[in-house]
Coordinates of C-alpha atoms in Angstrom, one line a residue:
X1 CA -10.3 -19.2 -12.3
X2 CA -8.6 -18.8 -15.7
X3 CA -9.1 -15.0 -15.4
X4 CA -7.2 -15.0 -12.2
X5 CA -4.5 -17.3 -13.6
X6 CA -4.1 -15.1 -16.6
X7 CA -3.4 -12.0 -14.5
X8 CA -0.8 -13.8 -12.4
X9 CA 0.9 -15.2 -15.4
X10 CA 1.2 -11.7 -17.0
X11 CA 2.4 -10.4 -13.7
X12 CA 5.5 -12.5 -13.2
X13 CA 7.6 -11.4 -16.3
X14 CA 6.4 -7.8 -15.7
X15 CA 7.6 -7.7 -12.1
X16 CA 11.0 -9.1 -13.0
X17 CA 11.6 -6.5 -15.7
X18 CA 10.4 -3.7 -13.4
X19 CA 12.7 -5.0 -10.6
X20 CA 15.7 -4.8 -12.8
X21 CA 14.7 -1.3 -13.9
X22 CA 14.2 -0.3 -10.2
X23 CA 17.6 -1.7 -9.4
X24 CA 19.2 0.6 -12.0
X25 CA 17.3 3.6 -10.7
X26 CA 18.1 2.8 -7.1
X27 CA 21.8 2.2 -7.7
X28 CA 22.0 5.4 -9.9
X29 CA 23.1 3.4 -13.0
X30 CA 22.6 4.8 -16.4
X31 CA 19.2 4.3 -18.0
X32 CA 17.6 5.4 -21.2
X33 CA 15.7 8.3 -19.6
X34 CA 18.8 10.0 -18.2
X35 CA 19.5 12.4 -21.1
X36 CA 16.1 14.1 -20.6
X37 CA 15.5 13.5 -16.9
X38 CA 19.0 14.6 -15.8
X39 CA 18.2 18.1 -17.0
X40 CA 14.8 18.0 -15.3
X41 CA 16.5 16.8 -12.0
X42 CA 19.2 19.5 -12.2
X43 CA 16.5 22.2 -12.6
X44 CA 14.7 20.9 -9.5
X45 CA 18.0 20.6 -7.5
X46 CA 18.9 24.2 -8.4
X47 CA 15.4 25.7 -7.8
X48 CA 15.1 23.9 -4.4
X49 CA 18.7 24.4 -3.4
X50 CA 19.3 20.7 -3.0
X51 CA 22.9 19.6 -2.3
X52 CA 23.6 16.1 -3.6
X53 CA 25.9 15.1 -0.8
X54 CA 25.4 11.7 1.1
X55 CA 23.5 11.9 4.3
X56 CA 23.8 10.1 7.6
X57 CA 20.9 8.0 8.7
X58 CA 19.7 10.7 11.1
X59 CA 19.8 13.4 8.4
X60 CA 17.9 11.1 6.0
X61 CA 15.1 10.5 8.4
X62 CA 14.9 14.2 9.3
X63 CA 14.7 15.2 5.7
X64 CA 12.0 12.7 5.1
X65 CA 9.9 13.8 8.0
X66 CA 10.3 17.6 7.4
X67 CA 9.6 17.4 3.7
X68 CA 6.4 15.4 4.4
X69 CA 5.4 17.9 7.2
X70 CA 5.7 20.9 4.8
X71 CA 3.5 19.1 2.2
X72 CA 0.9 18.3 5.0
X73 CA 0.8 22.0 6.0
X74 CA 0.3 23.3 2.5
X75 CA -2.2 20.6 1.6
X76 CA -4.3 21.2 4.7
X77 CA -4.4 24.9 3.9
X78 CA -5.7 24.3 0.4
X79 CA -8.4 22.0 1.6
X80 CA -9.6 24.6 4.1
X81 CA -9.8 27.4 1.5
X82 CA -10.6 25.5 -1.7
X83 CA -13.9 27.3 -2.3
X84 CA -12.0 30.6 -2.7
X85 CA -9.5 29.2 -5.2
X86 CA -9.7 28.6 -8.9
X87 CA -10.6 25.4 -10.8
X88 CA -13.8 24.9 -8.8
X89 CA -16.5 24.8 -11.5
X90 CA -18.9 22.8 -9.3
X91 CA -18.7 25.4 -6.4
X92 CA -17.4 22.9 -3.8
X93 CA -17.3 24.3 -0.3
X94 CA -14.3 24.3 2.1
X95 CA -13.6 21.0 3.9
X96 CA -14.3 20.8 7.6
X97 CA -11.3 21.0 10.0
X98 CA -11.2 17.4 11.4
X99 CA -12.0 16.0 7.9
X100 CA -9.2 18.1 6.4
X101 CA -6.8 16.7 9.1
X102 CA -7.9 13.2 8.3
X103 CA -7.7 13.7 4.6
X104 CA -4.2 15.3 4.5
X105 CA -2.7 12.7 6.9
X106 CA -4.4 10.0 4.8
X107 CA -2.8 11.0 1.5
X108 CA 0.6 12.0 2.9
X109 CA 0.9 8.6 4.6
X110 CA 0.0 6.7 1.3
X111 CA -3.2 5.5 3.0
X112 CA -5.9 7.4 1.0
X113 CA -8.7 6.6 3.5
X114 CA -11.6 8.7 2.4
X115 CA -14.2 10.0 4.8
X116 CA -15.6 12.2 2.0
X117 CA -17.0 11.6 -1.4
X118 CA -14.4 12.8 -4.0
X119 CA -16.8 14.2 -6.7
X120 CA -18.7 16.3 -4.1
X121 CA -16.0 17.0 -1.5
X122 CA -13.1 18.4 -3.5
X123 CA -12.5 21.0 -6.2
X124 CA -10.5 20.1 -9.3
X125 CA -7.6 22.1 -7.9
X126 CA -7.7 20.1 -4.6
X127 CA -8.0 16.9 -6.6
X128 CA -4.9 17.7 -8.6
X129 CA -2.7 19.9 -6.3
X130 CA -3.4 18.0 -3.1
X131 CA -4.6 14.5 -3.9
X132 CA -2.8 13.6 -7.1
X133 CA 0.3 15.4 -6.1
X134 CA 0.5 13.6 -2.7
X135 CA -0.1 10.3 -4.5
X136 CA 3.3 10.9 -6.2
X137 CA 5.1 12.2 -3.1
X138 CA 3.8 9.7 -0.6
X139 CA 4.6 6.8 -2.9
X140 CA 8.1 8.2 -3.5
X141 CA 8.6 8.6 0.2
X142 CA 7.9 4.9 0.9
X143 CA 10.1 3.7 -1.9
X144 CA 13.1 5.8 -1.1
X145 CA 12.9 4.8 2.6
X146 CA 12.8 1.2 1.5
X147 CA 15.8 1.5 -0.8
X148 CA 17.8 3.4 1.8
X149 CA 16.9 0.6 4.2
X150 CA 18.1 -2.1 1.7
X151 CA 21.3 -0.2 0.8
X152 CA 22.3 -0.1 4.4
X153 CA 21.6 -3.8 4.9
X154 CA 23.8 -4.9 2.0
X155 CA 26.5 -2.2 2.5
X156 CA 29.8 -3.0 4.3
X157 CA 30.0 0.6 5.4
X158 CA 27.6 3.2 6.9
X159 CA 26.2 4.6 3.6
X160 CA 22.6 5.7 2.8
X161 CA 22.6 8.2 0.0
X162 CA 20.7 11.5 -0.3
X163 CA 17.0 11.6 0.4
X164 CA 16.2 14.4 -2.0
X165 CA 18.1 12.9 -4.8
X166 CA 16.4 9.5 -4.3
X167 CA 13.1 11.2 -4.0
X168 CA 13.4 13.2 -7.2
X169 CA 14.8 10.3 -9.2
X170 CA 11.9 8.0 -8.2
X171 CA 9.3 10.5 -9.3
X172 CA 11.0 11.5 -12.6
X173 CA 12.2 8.1 -13.7
X174 CA 9.6 5.8 -12.3
X175 CA 6.3 7.2 -11.2
X176 CA 5.7 9.9 -13.9
X177 CA 6.6 7.6 -16.9
X178 CA 4.5 4.7 -15.6
X179 CA 1.6 6.8 -14.6
X180 CA 1.6 8.5 -18.0
X181 CA 1.4 5.1 -19.8
X182 CA -1.4 3.8 -17.5
X183 CA -3.3 7.1 -17.9
X184 CA -3.3 6.8 -21.7
X185 CA -4.6 3.3 -21.5
X186 CA -7.4 4.4 -19.1
X187 CA -8.4 7.3 -21.4
X188 CA -8.5 4.8 -24.3
X189 CA -10.8 2.6 -22.3
X190 CA -13.2 5.5 -21.5
X191 CA -12.0 7.3 -18.3
X192 CA -12.5 11.1 -18.6
X193 CA -9.6 13.5 -18.4
X194 CA -11.1 17.0 -18.5
X195 CA -11.4 20.2 -16.6
X196 CA -15.0 20.7 -17.5
X197 CA -17.7 20.9 -14.8
X198 CA -20.3 18.2 -14.2
X199 CA -22.8 17.6 -16.9
X200 CA -26.6 17.1 -16.4
X201 CA -28.1 14.5 -18.7
X202 CA -31.5 12.9 -19.1
X203 CA -31.5 9.1 -18.2
X204 CA -33.5 6.5 -20.1
X205 CA -36.1 6.7 -17.3
X206 CA -36.6 10.3 -18.2
X207 CA -35.0 11.7 -15.0
X208 CA -32.2 14.2 -14.8
X209 CA -28.8 13.1 -13.4
X210 CA -25.5 14.9 -12.8
X211 CA -22.5 13.1 -14.4
X212 CA -19.3 13.8 -12.4
X213 CA -16.4 14.5 -14.8
X214 CA -12.9 15.8 -14.1
X215 CA -9.2 14.9 -14.4
X216 CA -10.0 11.2 -13.5
X217 CA -7.5 9.2 -15.6
X218 CA -4.4 11.0 -14.3
X219 CA -5.5 10.4 -10.7
X220 CA -6.4 6.8 -11.4
X221 CA -3.0 6.0 -12.9
X222 CA -0.9 7.1 -10.0
X223 CA -3.5 5.9 -7.6
X224 CA -2.7 2.3 -8.6
X225 CA 1.0 2.7 -9.7
X226 CA 1.8 4.3 -6.3
X227 CA -0.4 1.8 -4.3
X228 CA -2.4 4.8 -3.1
X229 CA -6.1 3.8 -3.6
X230 CA -8.1 7.0 -3.1
X231 CA -10.7 7.5 -5.8
X232 CA -11.8 10.6 -7.7
X233 CA -15.3 9.4 -7.0
X234 CA -16.8 8.1 -3.8
X235 CA -17.5 4.7 -5.2
X236 CA -13.9 4.4 -6.3
X237 CA -13.0 1.8 -9.0
X238 CA -16.5 0.4 -9.1
X239 CA -17.6 3.4 -11.2
X240 CA -17.5 3.1 -15.0
X241 CA -15.5 6.3 -15.3
X242 CA -12.7 5.1 -13.0
X243 CA -12.7 1.5 -14.2
X244 CA -14.7 1.3 -17.5
X245 CA -13.9 -2.2 -18.8
X246 CA -12.4 -5.6 -18.0
X247 CA -9.2 -4.5 -19.6
X248 CA -9.0 -1.4 -17.4
X249 CA -9.7 -3.7 -14.4
X250 CA -6.7 -5.9 -15.3
X251 CA -4.5 -2.9 -16.0
X252 CA -5.4 -1.4 -12.6
X253 CA -4.7 -4.7 -10.8
X254 CA -1.3 -5.2 -12.5
X255 CA -0.5 -1.5 -11.7
X256 CA -1.1 -2.2 -8.0
X257 CA 1.0 -5.4 -8.0
X258 CA 3.9 -4.1 -10.1
X259 CA 6.1 -2.0 -7.8
X260 CA 5.7 -3.7 -4.5
X261 CA 6.8 -7.0 -6.1
X262 CA 9.5 -5.2 -8.0
X263 CA 11.0 -3.9 -4.7
X264 CA 11.6 -7.5 -3.7
X265 CA 13.3 -8.3 -7.0
X266 CA 15.4 -5.2 -6.6
X267 CA 16.5 -6.3 -3.1
X268 CA 17.4 -9.7 -4.4
X269 CA 19.6 -8.1 -7.1
X270 CA 21.2 -5.9 -4.5
X271 CA 22.1 -8.9 -2.3
X272 CA 23.2 -11.1 -5.2
X273 CA 26.7 -11.1 -6.6
X274 CA 26.5 -8.6 -9.5
X275 CA 29.5 -10.1 -11.3
X276 CA 27.2 -12.7 -12.6
X277 CA 24.0 -12.1 -14.6
X278 CA 21.1 -13.1 -12.5
X279 CA 17.4 -12.9 -13.2
X280 CA 16.2 -13.0 -9.6
X281 CA 18.6 -13.1 -6.6
X282 CA 18.1 -16.0 -4.3
X283 CA 17.5 -13.9 -1.2
X284 CA 14.8 -11.9 -2.9
X285 CA 13.3 -15.1 -4.4
X286 CA 12.8 -16.5 -0.9
X287 CA 10.9 -13.4 0.3
X288 CA 9.0 -13.2 -2.9
X289 CA 8.0 -16.9 -2.6
X290 CA 6.8 -16.4 1.0
X291 CA 4.7 -13.4 0.0
X292 CA 3.3 -15.2 -3.0
X293 CA 2.2 -18.2 -1.0
X294 CA 0.5 -16.0 1.6
X295 CA -1.2 -14.2 -1.3
X296 CA -2.4 -17.4 -2.9
X297 CA -3.8 -18.7 0.5
X298 CA -5.9 -15.6 0.9
X299 CA -7.0 -15.7 -2.8
X300 CA -8.2 -19.3 -2.7
X301 CA -10.0 -18.7 0.6
X302 CA -11.8 -15.6 -0.6
X303 CA -12.7 -17.2 -4.0
X304 CA -14.2 -20.3 -2.3
X305 CA -16.2 -18.2 0.2
X306 CA -17.6 -15.8 -2.5
X307 CA -18.3 -18.6 -5.0
X308 CA -20.3 -20.6 -2.3
X309 CA -22.6 -17.6 -1.8
X310 CA -24.6 -16.6 1.2
X311 CA -26.7 -19.4 2.8
X312 CA -29.4 -17.0 4.0
X313 CA -30.0 -16.0 0.4
X314 CA -30.1 -19.6 -0.6
X315 CA -32.8 -20.2 2.0
X316 CA -34.9 -17.5 0.4
X317 CA -34.9 -19.6 -2.8
X318 CA -32.7 -17.2 -4.8
X319 CA -30.2 -18.9 -7.0
X320 CA -26.5 -18.2 -6.4
X321 CA -25.0 -20.3 -9.2
X322 CA -22.5 -17.5 -10.1
X323 CA -21.7 -16.9 -6.4
X324 CA -22.5 -14.1 -4.0
X325 CA -23.0 -11.1 -6.3
X326 CA -24.2 -8.7 -3.7
X327 CA -22.2 -5.5 -3.9
X328 CA -20.3 -6.6 -7.1
X329 CA -20.3 -5.4 -10.7
X330 CA -21.7 -7.9 -13.2
X331 CA -19.0 -6.9 -15.7
X332 CA -16.3 -8.2 -13.4
X333 CA -18.1 -11.2 -11.7
X334 CA -16.7 -13.3 -8.9
X335 CA -13.2 -14.0 -10.3
X336 CA -12.1 -10.4 -11.0
X337 CA -13.9 -9.0 -7.9
X338 CA -12.2 -11.5 -5.6
X339 CA -8.7 -10.9 -7.2
X340 CA -9.1 -7.2 -7.0
X341 CA -10.2 -7.5 -3.4
X342 CA -7.2 -9.6 -2.4
X343 CA -4.7 -7.7 -4.5
X344 CA -5.8 -4.2 -3.2
X345 CA -5.4 -5.3 0.5
X346 CA -2.3 -7.6 0.0
X347 CA -0.5 -4.8 -1.8
X348 CA -2.1 -2.2 0.5
X349 CA -3.5 0.0 -2.2
X350 CA -7.1 0.4 -1.0
X351 CA -8.7 0.8 -4.4
X352 CA -12.0 -1.2 -4.7
X353 CA -14.1 -2.5 -7.5
X354 CA -16.8 -4.0 -5.3
X355 CA -18.3 -3.3 -1.9
X356 CA -16.2 -5.0 0.8
X357 CA -19.0 -4.6 3.3
X358 CA -21.1 -7.0 1.2
X359 CA -18.5 -9.8 1.1
X360 CA -19.3 -13.0 2.9
X361 CA -17.9 -13.2 6.5
X362 CA -14.9 -15.4 5.5
X363 CA -14.5 -13.5 2.2
X364 CA -14.3 -10.2 4.1
X365 CA -11.9 -11.7 6.7
X366 CA -9.3 -12.3 4.0
X367 CA -8.7 -8.6 3.1
X368 CA -8.9 -7.7 6.8
X369 CA -6.2 -10.3 7.7
X370 CA -4.1 -9.2 4.7
X371 CA -4.0 -5.7 6.3
X372 CA -3.4 -7.1 9.8
X373 CA -0.4 -9.0 8.6
X374 CA 0.8 -6.0 6.4
X375 CA 3.6 -8.1 4.9
X376 CA 1.8 -9.8 1.9
X377 CA 3.8 -7.7 -0.5
X378 CA 2.4 -4.6 1.2
X379 CA 2.6 -1.0 -0.1
X380 CA 5.4 0.1 -2.4
X381 CA 8.6 -0.2 -0.3
X382 CA 7.2 -0.4 3.1
X383 CA 5.8 -3.8 2.6
X384 CA 9.3 -5.2 2.0
X385 CA 10.6 -3.3 5.1
X386 CA 7.8 -4.9 7.2
X387 CA 8.6 -8.4 5.9
X388 CA 12.3 -7.8 6.7
X389 CA 11.4 -7.5 10.3
X390 CA 9.9 -10.9 10.2
X391 CA 12.9 -12.2 8.3
X392 CA 15.2 -11.1 11.1
X393 CA 12.8 -12.4 13.8
X394 CA 12.7 -15.8 12.0
X395 CA 16.5 -15.9 11.8
X396 CA 16.8 -15.0 15.5
X397 CA 14.2 -17.7 16.6
X398 CA 15.7 -20.4 14.3
X399 CA 19.2 -19.7 15.5
X400 CA 18.2 -19.9 19.1
X401 CA 16.6 -23.3 18.4
X402 CA 19.7 -24.8 16.8
X403 CA 22.3 -23.0 18.9
X404 CA 23.8 -20.7 16.2
X405 CA 24.6 -17.0 16.2
X406 CA 21.8 -15.0 14.5
X407 CA 23.4 -13.4 11.4
X408 CA 21.8 -11.8 8.3
X409 CA 23.8 -10.7 5.2
X410 CA 27.1 -10.8 7.2
X411 CA 25.8 -8.7 10.1
X412 CA 25.1 -10.2 13.5
X413 CA 21.6 -9.6 15.0
X414 CA 21.9 -8.8 18.6
X415 CA 19.9 -7.5 21.6
X416 CA 19.5 -3.9 20.6
X417 CA 18.3 -4.8 17.1
X418 CA 15.9 -7.4 18.4
X419 CA 14.3 -5.0 20.8
X420 CA 13.6 -2.6 18.0
X421 CA 12.4 -5.4 15.7
X422 CA 9.9 -6.5 18.4
X423 CA 8.7 -2.9 18.9
X424 CA 8.3 -2.4 15.2
X425 CA 6.2 -5.6 14.8
X426 CA 4.0 -4.7 17.9
X427 CA 3.2 -1.2 16.8
X428 CA 0.8 -2.3 14.0
X429 CA -1.4 -4.6 16.1
X430 CA -1.3 -2.3 19.0
X431 CA -2.8 0.6 16.9
X432 CA -5.5 -1.7 15.5
X433 CA -6.6 -3.3 18.7
X434 CA -6.3 -0.3 21.0
X435 CA -8.2 2.1 18.7
X436 CA -10.8 -0.6 18.1
X437 CA -11.3 -1.1 21.8
X438 CA -11.6 2.7 22.2
X439 CA -14.3 2.8 19.5
X440 CA -16.5 0.1 21.0
X441 CA -16.0 1.5 24.5
X442 CA -17.0 5.2 23.9
X443 CA -20.2 6.9 23.0
X444 CA -18.6 8.7 20.1
X445 CA -17.2 5.5 18.6
X446 CA -20.4 3.5 19.0
X447 CA -22.3 6.3 17.3
X448 CA -20.5 5.5 14.1
X449 CA -21.3 1.8 14.1
X450 CA -24.4 1.2 11.9
X451 CA -24.5 -2.6 12.0
X452 CA -25.3 -4.6 15.2
X453 CA -23.3 -7.6 16.5
X454 CA -20.4 -9.3 14.9
X455 CA -20.5 -7.4 11.6
X456 CA -20.4 -4.1 13.4
X457 CA -17.2 -5.2 15.1
X458 CA -15.8 -6.4 11.8
X459 CA -16.4 -2.9 10.4
X460 CA -14.5 -1.3 13.3
X461 CA -11.6 -3.8 13.0
X462 CA -11.4 -3.3 9.2
X463 CA -11.3 0.5 9.6
X464 CA -8.4 0.6 11.9
X465 CA -6.5 -2.3 10.2
X466 CA -6.9 -0.3 6.9
X467 CA -5.7 2.9 8.7
X468 CA -2.7 1.4 10.5
X469 CA -1.6 -0.6 7.4
X470 CA -1.9 2.6 5.3
X471 CA -4.4 0.8 3.0
X472 CA -7.4 3.1 2.9
X473 CA -10.2 0.7 1.8
X474 CA -13.2 0.3 4.2
X475 CA -16.3 -1.8 4.8
X476 CA -18.0 1.6 4.4
X477 CA -20.9 0.8 6.7
X478 CA -19.5 3.2 9.3
X479 CA -20.7 6.7 9.8
X480 CA -17.0 7.7 9.9
X481 CA -17.1 11.4 9.0
X482 CA -17.2 12.6 12.6
X483 CA -14.6 14.2 14.8
X484 CA -14.0 10.9 16.7
X485 CA -13.4 8.7 13.6
X486 CA -11.5 11.5 11.7
X487 CA -9.1 12.0 14.5
X488 CA -8.5 8.4 15.7
X489 CA -8.0 7.0 12.2
X490 CA -5.8 10.0 11.4
X491 CA -3.5 9.2 14.4
X492 CA -3.6 5.5 13.4
X493 CA -2.4 6.4 9.9
X494 CA 0.3 8.7 11.1
X495 CA 1.8 6.4 13.7
X496 CA 1.4 3.4 11.5
X497 CA 3.4 5.0 8.8
X498 CA 6.2 7.1 10.4
X499 CA 7.0 5.1 13.6
X500 CA 7.6 2.0 11.6
X501 CA 9.8 3.8 9.0
X502 CA 11.9 5.5 11.7
X503 CA 12.5 2.3 13.6
X504 CA 13.3 0.3 10.5
X505 CA 15.9 2.8 9.3
X506 CA 17.3 2.8 12.8
X507 CA 17.7 -1.0 12.7
X508 CA 19.4 -0.8 9.3
X509 CA 21.7 1.9 10.6
X510 CA 22.7 -0.3 13.6
X511 CA 23.5 -3.2 11.2
X512 CA 25.4 -1.0 8.7
X513 CA 27.8 0.0 11.4
X514 CA 28.7 -3.5 12.4
X515 CA 31.6 -5.5 11.2
X516 CA 30.9 -7.7 8.2
X517 CA 31.4 -11.5 8.8
X518 CA 31.6 -14.0 6.0
X519 CA 29.2 -17.0 6.0
X520 CA 30.5 -20.2 7.5
X521 CA 29.3 -23.8 7.9
X522 CA 27.5 -22.8 11.0
X523 CA 25.6 -19.9 9.4
X524 CA 21.9 -20.3 9.0
X525 CA 21.0 -20.3 5.3
X526 CA 18.3 -17.8 4.4
X527 CA 18.1 -18.4 0.7
X528 CA 16.5 -21.8 0.5
X529 CA 12.9 -23.2 0.4
X530 CA 13.2 -24.3 4.1
X531 CA 13.6 -20.7 5.2
X532 CA 10.7 -19.7 3.0
X533 CA 8.3 -22.0 4.9
X534 CA 9.8 -21.2 8.2
X535 CA 9.2 -17.5 7.5
X536 CA 5.6 -18.2 6.4
X537 CA 5.0 -20.1 9.6
X538 CA 6.4 -17.3 11.8
X539 CA 4.2 -14.7 10.0
X540 CA 1.0 -16.7 10.4
X541 CA 1.8 -17.7 14.0
X542 CA 2.4 -14.1 15.0
X543 CA -0.7 -13.0 13.1
X544 CA -2.9 -15.7 14.6
X545 CA -1.7 -15.1 18.2
X546 CA -2.3 -11.4 17.8
X547 CA -5.5 -11.1 16.0
X548 CA -7.4 -14.5 16.3
X549 CA -9.4 -13.4 19.4
X550 CA -10.6 -10.3 17.6
X551 CA -11.4 -12.1 14.4
X552 CA -13.3 -14.8 16.4
X553 CA -15.6 -12.1 17.8
X554 CA -16.0 -10.5 14.3
X555 CA -16.1 -12.4 11.0
X556 CA -15.8 -15.9 12.4
X557 CA -18.8 -15.4 14.7
X558 CA -20.8 -13.9 11.8
X559 CA -19.9 -16.8 9.6
X560 CA -21.2 -19.3 12.2
X561 CA -24.3 -17.2 12.7
X562 CA -25.4 -17.2 9.1
X563 CA -24.6 -21.0 8.9
X564 CA -26.7 -21.9 11.9

């Protein structure tokens, strides 16, 4: 447990420092990178013809959607013709059409679900120009949407900023510098960074084996910093080249956790009175505490389940003194495998350092439920936006119970906002459950299920929870590279990403246009421990009411079966 505690202790000061830096970037305050990056930004603005004027909410959303659409079109084209392009020393063939659709949607929506094996499915050019590039742009898209959302919540007027300016600043002042630092650490730990082709070596058994090389470290850094998750190799961060040592494992976990948590700190600073120096705004602290408690509940549950081992293996007379090690790396063991599993699904990154399909039933239910909730920090930016929907829902329910007018940050929450909030919350479970039902009710869906009974259903639920939550990890027991799975998960990723962002920005726009009201004695306080626990209760209640029947048929049934 001390390994887990050490990572969490290191994380807390890092996330506060990052949150203050993010606040400066978001509010366009002067930072030490400005003398260099201002010149870079101006070149980009001039080359792209970007006007730095403020946008309306509608213009901001249109700019976001159209810019992402253009990148999707270009990326899809590259995947379809990669065999004819340069930087393809391993002679990788063109990607099939439905797989190309799934892949490009996956990486543009910050999901990074992979129905292909990276080292054999993509050329170096595609790995860099499509995959790595979109890891930067998709992460930046989520963050700027969140910061536009937050600015409108705290503003006393209808202001939002400029999408392209926000987008460029996030990449040049945040993602590139952090990714460069992490890439250097990974190279120092042993991750390759080369354009050479694969090398064939003789193993100690005397057999020949191809060693997949490539620009791995640069992809791995933004993969975790941007909460992306897609691996250069099919086995992701279980491979020694993507995750060579315990140090690299800790660095990758902290990279995943840093920016989603920092977004909450930034929001707290935006709400707080900036006339006084504050380390962590109260409003942000309430949300951060709620997310942290949900994270710890999942972490403890998963650790206990994996440490207890599998009773079927115990019955075979095999010792499990160090826990259930099936599908895990000996160099990481139970503590770092469990922490990585919970972190990558709570912060919706999708990177893996062990096989989630081999987790115990309850251990596997934790990452699945993290993605079903999609608010336990979540991905960079969008996780905070999702939690804000529950914050407003909690305020509305609490105020109805005590007879007060629902109000958040000086703006009244009324009928129109509540309808949109309810719709936004329902989209995520609807995508998971409807597509899962379609998969188990059709021949094409059933053809991809390779495990019988409860575990097979768990694989289906996990796949669509991962897609809709824009996570990207998988149980990996599915035969998912088929037209059915490529198309349905592609649609789940697309709608799970853009419908939520559009609705959330619409809610923020409605609130921004309302008159500001100062707090009174009758205003519900949302910056105290009581509201934290009320928020946790609402999140768990909604999650249980929505997903408990499906979980009962999947991981809970499997748990009871192996115990009987």
